[in-house]
């Protein structure tokens, strides 16, 4: 650790150098068009495309690397590349984590090498706690690793916690009813009342 640099500063420094890439996007949204239309009390089909776009916008506000939660909602695959202290435990971003699919690094000849899954342990898969990776018998990590992982509450909307689905519906309704309150990017200038109460308990601890 550099002189005068706290452990917290060092953690922030590592996070700043971590990259995230979406490999496989979700196959569906956490809220269906029919659910959104029922919530909006819309019986006609004229606005179906518009409402679908609003679902996408409201979901993006919460989901993935750029969402407020620091979590994945529907099952998706990501790759993170990060520097790692040699004997440190690795805490993955963007839970809840379903699996660690591969860990790779570049050797001195710039060849991609896959680390043997038997040489590390993954804790907290399938829980709300971020997955933690440790080497067996204290073996060192390479200086920089790329980790491909699958995350999300599940494959279908019903797997996503009800408060988060309710928040998306609340956001969709507010966008639908207040079109003049959106920015050119489609985001609300102000989130609807009660939204924060629905999502706060699901924000990741350290992301």
Tab-separated table of C-alpha atoms in Angstrom:
chain	number	residue	atom	x	y	z
A	1	UNK	CA	0.000	0.000	0.000
A	2	UNK	CA	1.289	3.477	-0.846
A	3	UNK	CA	2.357	5.633	2.101
A	4	UNK	CA	-0.549	7.693	3.414
A	5	UNK	CA	-3.124	5.646	1.484
A	6	UNK	CA	-5.868	4.083	3.590
A	7	UNK	CA	-7.364	0.648	2.945
A	8	UNK	CA	-10.587	2.356	1.830
A	9	UNK	CA	-8.692	4.575	-0.617
A	10	UNK	CA	-6.922	1.507	-1.984
A	11	UNK	CA	-10.234	-0.290	-2.480
A	12	UNK	CA	-11.608	2.719	-4.342
A	13	UNK	CA	-8.446	2.793	-6.470
A	14	UNK	CA	-8.933	-0.851	-7.453
A	15	UNK	CA	-12.598	-0.260	-8.261
A	16	UNK	CA	-11.636	2.662	-10.489
A	17	UNK	CA	-9.475	0.296	-12.554
A	18	UNK	CA	-12.104	-2.437	-12.788
A	19	UNK	CA	-13.926	-2.780	-16.109
A	20	UNK	CA	-17.266	-4.445	-16.784
A	21	UNK	CA	-18.563	-5.796	-20.096
A	22	UNK	CA	-22.003	-7.251	-20.741
A	23	UNK	CA	-21.569	-10.575	-22.556
A	24	UNK	CA	-25.129	-11.932	-22.671
A	25	UNK	CA	-27.996	-9.517	-22.001
A	26	UNK	CA	-31.224	-10.540	-20.249
A	27	UNK	CA	-33.644	-12.495	-22.421
A	28	UNK	CA	-36.644	-10.613	-21.043
A	29	UNK	CA	-37.617	-7.636	-18.889
A	30	UNK	CA	-38.594	-7.829	-15.194
A	31	UNK	CA	-42.032	-6.439	-16.092
A	32	UNK	CA	-44.129	-7.586	-19.048
A	33	UNK	CA	-46.026	-5.317	-21.413
A	34	UNK	CA	-49.331	-6.772	-20.196
A	35	UNK	CA	-48.401	-6.046	-16.574
A	36	UNK	CA	-47.453	-2.482	-17.419
A	37	UNK	CA	-50.659	-1.897	-19.389
A	38	UNK	CA	-52.743	-3.303	-16.545
A	39	UNK	CA	-50.938	-1.005	-14.108
A	40	UNK	CA	-51.550	1.961	-16.431
A	41	UNK	CA	-55.156	0.857	-17.083
A	42	UNK	CA	-54.484	1.004	-20.806
A	43	UNK	CA	-56.744	-1.303	-22.837
A	44	UNK	CA	-55.725	-0.195	-26.338
A	45	UNK	CA	-52.634	-1.216	-28.326
A	46	UNK	CA	-51.678	2.128	-29.880
A	47	UNK	CA	-48.974	2.846	-27.281
A	48	UNK	CA	-47.518	-0.671	-26.996
A	49	UNK	CA	-44.166	0.283	-28.525
A	50	UNK	CA	-43.941	3.400	-26.370
A	51	UNK	CA	-44.810	1.507	-23.181
A	52	UNK	CA	-42.250	-1.182	-24.035
A	53	UNK	CA	-39.627	1.554	-24.383
A	54	UNK	CA	-40.653	2.939	-20.985
A	55	UNK	CA	-40.199	-0.509	-19.417
A	56	UNK	CA	-36.692	-0.629	-20.886
A	57	UNK	CA	-35.897	2.842	-19.532
A	58	UNK	CA	-37.290	2.087	-16.068
A	59	UNK	CA	-35.412	-1.219	-15.918
A	60	UNK	CA	-32.135	0.417	-16.954
A	61	UNK	CA	-32.507	2.830	-14.047
A	62	UNK	CA	-32.057	-0.122	-11.667
A	63	UNK	CA	-30.332	-2.912	-13.566
A	64	UNK	CA	-26.727	-3.804	-14.292
A	65	UNK	CA	-23.518	-1.809	-14.207
A	66	UNK	CA	-25.194	1.581	-14.635
A	67	UNK	CA	-28.264	0.971	-12.484
A	68	UNK	CA	-28.954	2.401	-9.049
A	69	UNK	CA	-28.849	-1.011	-7.378
A	70	UNK	CA	-25.459	-2.322	-8.457
A	71	UNK	CA	-27.310	-5.593	-9.115
A	72	UNK	CA	-28.653	-7.633	-12.011
A	73	UNK	CA	-32.368	-8.355	-12.209
A	74	UNK	CA	-33.027	-10.963	-14.915
A	75	UNK	CA	-30.264	-13.541	-15.625
A	76	UNK	CA	-27.356	-12.059	-17.609
A	77	UNK	CA	-23.648	-12.712	-18.133
A	78	UNK	CA	-20.872	-10.191	-17.470
A	79	UNK	CA	-17.099	-10.089	-17.623
A	80	UNK	CA	-15.072	-8.018	-15.194
A	81	UNK	CA	-11.351	-7.355	-15.557
A	82	UNK	CA	-9.522	-6.114	-12.485
A	83	UNK	CA	-6.133	-5.930	-10.784
A	84	UNK	CA	-5.949	-8.263	-7.784
A	85	UNK	CA	-3.563	-8.293	-4.800
A	86	UNK	CA	-1.916	-11.720	-4.986
A	87	UNK	CA	-3.517	-13.332	-1.929
A	88	UNK	CA	-6.697	-11.264	-1.689
A	89	UNK	CA	-10.239	-12.557	-1.768
A	90	UNK	CA	-12.108	-11.244	-4.811
A	91	UNK	CA	-15.577	-9.803	-4.244
A	92	UNK	CA	-17.586	-9.804	-7.463
A	93	UNK	CA	-19.734	-6.839	-8.485
A	94	UNK	CA	-23.286	-7.039	-9.780
A	95	UNK	CA	-24.917	-9.784	-7.766
A	96	UNK	CA	-26.877	-11.828	-7.020
A	97	UNK	CA	-24.435	-14.297	-8.540
A	98	UNK	CA	-25.545	-17.595	-10.049
A	99	UNK	CA	-22.202	-18.929	-11.272
A	100	UNK	CA	-18.579	-18.109	-12.000
A	101	UNK	CA	-18.094	-19.338	-15.554
A	102	UNK	CA	-14.381	-18.706	-16.126
A	103	UNK	CA	-11.377	-16.864	-14.719
A	104	UNK	CA	-8.609	-16.028	-17.172
A	105	UNK	CA	-5.416	-13.992	-17.345
A	106	UNK	CA	-2.711	-13.114	-19.865
A	107	UNK	CA	0.639	-14.836	-19.399
A	108	UNK	CA	4.001	-13.251	-20.212
A	109	UNK	CA	3.566	-14.195	-23.878
A	110	UNK	CA	0.131	-12.485	-23.936
A	111	UNK	CA	-1.659	-15.806	-24.257
A	112	UNK	CA	-5.012	-16.227	-22.528
A	113	UNK	CA	-4.819	-18.807	-19.734
A	114	UNK	CA	-7.869	-20.211	-17.940
A	115	UNK	CA	-7.434	-20.809	-14.222
A	116	UNK	CA	-8.413	-24.319	-13.097
A	117	UNK	CA	-11.781	-24.101	-11.258
A	118	UNK	CA	-10.426	-26.629	-8.740
A	119	UNK	CA	-7.847	-24.048	-7.630
A	120	UNK	CA	-10.358	-21.571	-6.201
A	121	UNK	CA	-13.497	-21.575	-4.097
A	122	UNK	CA	-16.602	-19.462	-4.703
A	123	UNK	CA	-18.754	-18.590	-1.693
A	124	UNK	CA	-22.228	-17.027	-1.548
A	125	UNK	CA	-23.512	-18.165	-4.933
A	126	UNK	CA	-27.295	-17.967	-5.017
A	127	UNK	CA	-27.498	-15.507	-2.127
A	128	UNK	CA	-27.965	-11.754	-1.849
A	129	UNK	CA	-24.389	-11.455	-0.568
A	130	UNK	CA	-21.812	-10.753	-3.321
A	131	UNK	CA	-19.890	-13.859	-4.394
A	132	UNK	CA	-16.390	-14.117	-2.907
A	133	UNK	CA	-13.540	-15.974	-4.638
A	134	UNK	CA	-10.510	-17.301	-2.762
A	135	UNK	CA	-7.593	-19.425	-3.917
A	136	UNK	CA	-7.173	-22.906	-2.499
A	137	UNK	CA	-4.258	-23.222	-0.042
A	138	UNK	CA	-3.481	-19.516	-0.347
A	139	UNK	CA	-2.098	-19.755	-3.895
A	140	UNK	CA	-1.526	-16.309	-5.445
A	141	UNK	CA	-3.745	-14.737	-8.072
A	142	UNK	CA	-2.253	-13.326	-11.270
A	143	UNK	CA	-1.852	-9.553	-11.099
A	144	UNK	CA	-4.872	-8.974	-13.365
A	145	UNK	CA	-7.747	-11.377	-13.962
A	146	UNK	CA	-10.838	-11.456	-16.164
A	147	UNK	CA	-13.835	-13.131	-14.547
A	148	UNK	CA	-16.896	-14.184	-16.526
A	149	UNK	CA	-19.943	-14.669	-14.321
A	150	UNK	CA	-23.699	-15.089	-14.522
A	151	UNK	CA	-25.889	-12.979	-12.271
A	152	UNK	CA	-29.514	-12.078	-11.681
A	153	UNK	CA	-32.453	-13.159	-9.559
A	154	UNK	CA	-33.611	-15.649	-12.197
A	155	UNK	CA	-34.777	-16.189	-15.756
A	156	UNK	CA	-38.348	-14.922	-15.477
A	157	UNK	CA	-40.001	-11.764	-14.117
A	158	UNK	CA	-41.518	-13.556	-11.116
A	159	UNK	CA	-37.981	-14.334	-9.864
A	160	UNK	CA	-37.312	-10.611	-9.342
A	161	UNK	CA	-38.343	-9.322	-5.883
A	162	UNK	CA	-41.807	-7.797	-5.917
A	163	UNK	CA	-40.718	-4.373	-4.558
A	164	UNK	CA	-38.298	-3.945	-7.483
A	165	UNK	CA	-40.967	-4.894	-10.010
A	166	UNK	CA	-43.319	-2.463	-8.284
A	167	UNK	CA	-40.689	0.271	-8.545
A	168	UNK	CA	-40.363	-0.339	-12.286
A	169	UNK	CA	-44.139	-0.129	-12.717
A	170	UNK	CA	-44.227	3.062	-10.635
A	171	UNK	CA	-41.478	4.551	-12.801
A	172	UNK	CA	-43.233	3.500	-16.024
A	173	UNK	CA	-46.492	5.083	-14.855
A	174	UNK	CA	-44.772	8.336	-13.938
A	175	UNK	CA	-43.016	8.483	-17.305
A	176	UNK	CA	-46.256	7.684	-19.128
A	177	UNK	CA	-48.282	10.310	-17.282
A	178	UNK	CA	-45.614	13.036	-17.230
A	179	UNK	CA	-43.967	12.968	-20.627
A	180	UNK	CA	-42.872	16.584	-20.299
A	181	UNK	CA	-40.890	15.709	-17.136
A	182	UNK	CA	-38.325	13.588	-18.972
A	183	UNK	CA	-34.931	14.546	-20.299
A	184	UNK	CA	-33.864	14.030	-23.913
A	185	UNK	CA	-32.434	10.651	-22.820
A	186	UNK	CA	-35.780	9.501	-21.465
A	187	UNK	CA	-34.810	9.676	-17.777
A	188	UNK	CA	-37.036	11.361	-15.241
A	189	UNK	CA	-35.800	14.636	-13.868
A	190	UNK	CA	-37.440	13.514	-10.615
A	191	UNK	CA	-38.277	9.968	-9.554
A	192	UNK	CA	-41.821	9.301	-8.348
A	193	UNK	CA	-42.778	9.481	-4.684
A	194	UNK	CA	-42.269	6.141	-2.909
A	195	UNK	CA	-39.726	4.887	-5.445
A	196	UNK	CA	-36.730	5.137	-3.102
A	197	UNK	CA	-38.550	3.223	-0.362
A	198	UNK	CA	-39.089	0.306	-2.742
A	199	UNK	CA	-35.474	-0.003	-3.926
A	200	UNK	CA	-33.287	1.101	-0.992
A	201	UNK	CA	-33.109	-2.288	0.734
A	202	UNK	CA	-31.887	-3.941	-2.482
A	203	UNK	CA	-28.896	-1.702	-3.161
A	204	UNK	CA	-25.577	-3.544	-3.133
A	205	UNK	CA	-23.423	-2.980	-0.068
A	206	UNK	CA	-20.266	-2.010	-1.896
A	207	UNK	CA	-20.633	-1.073	-5.522
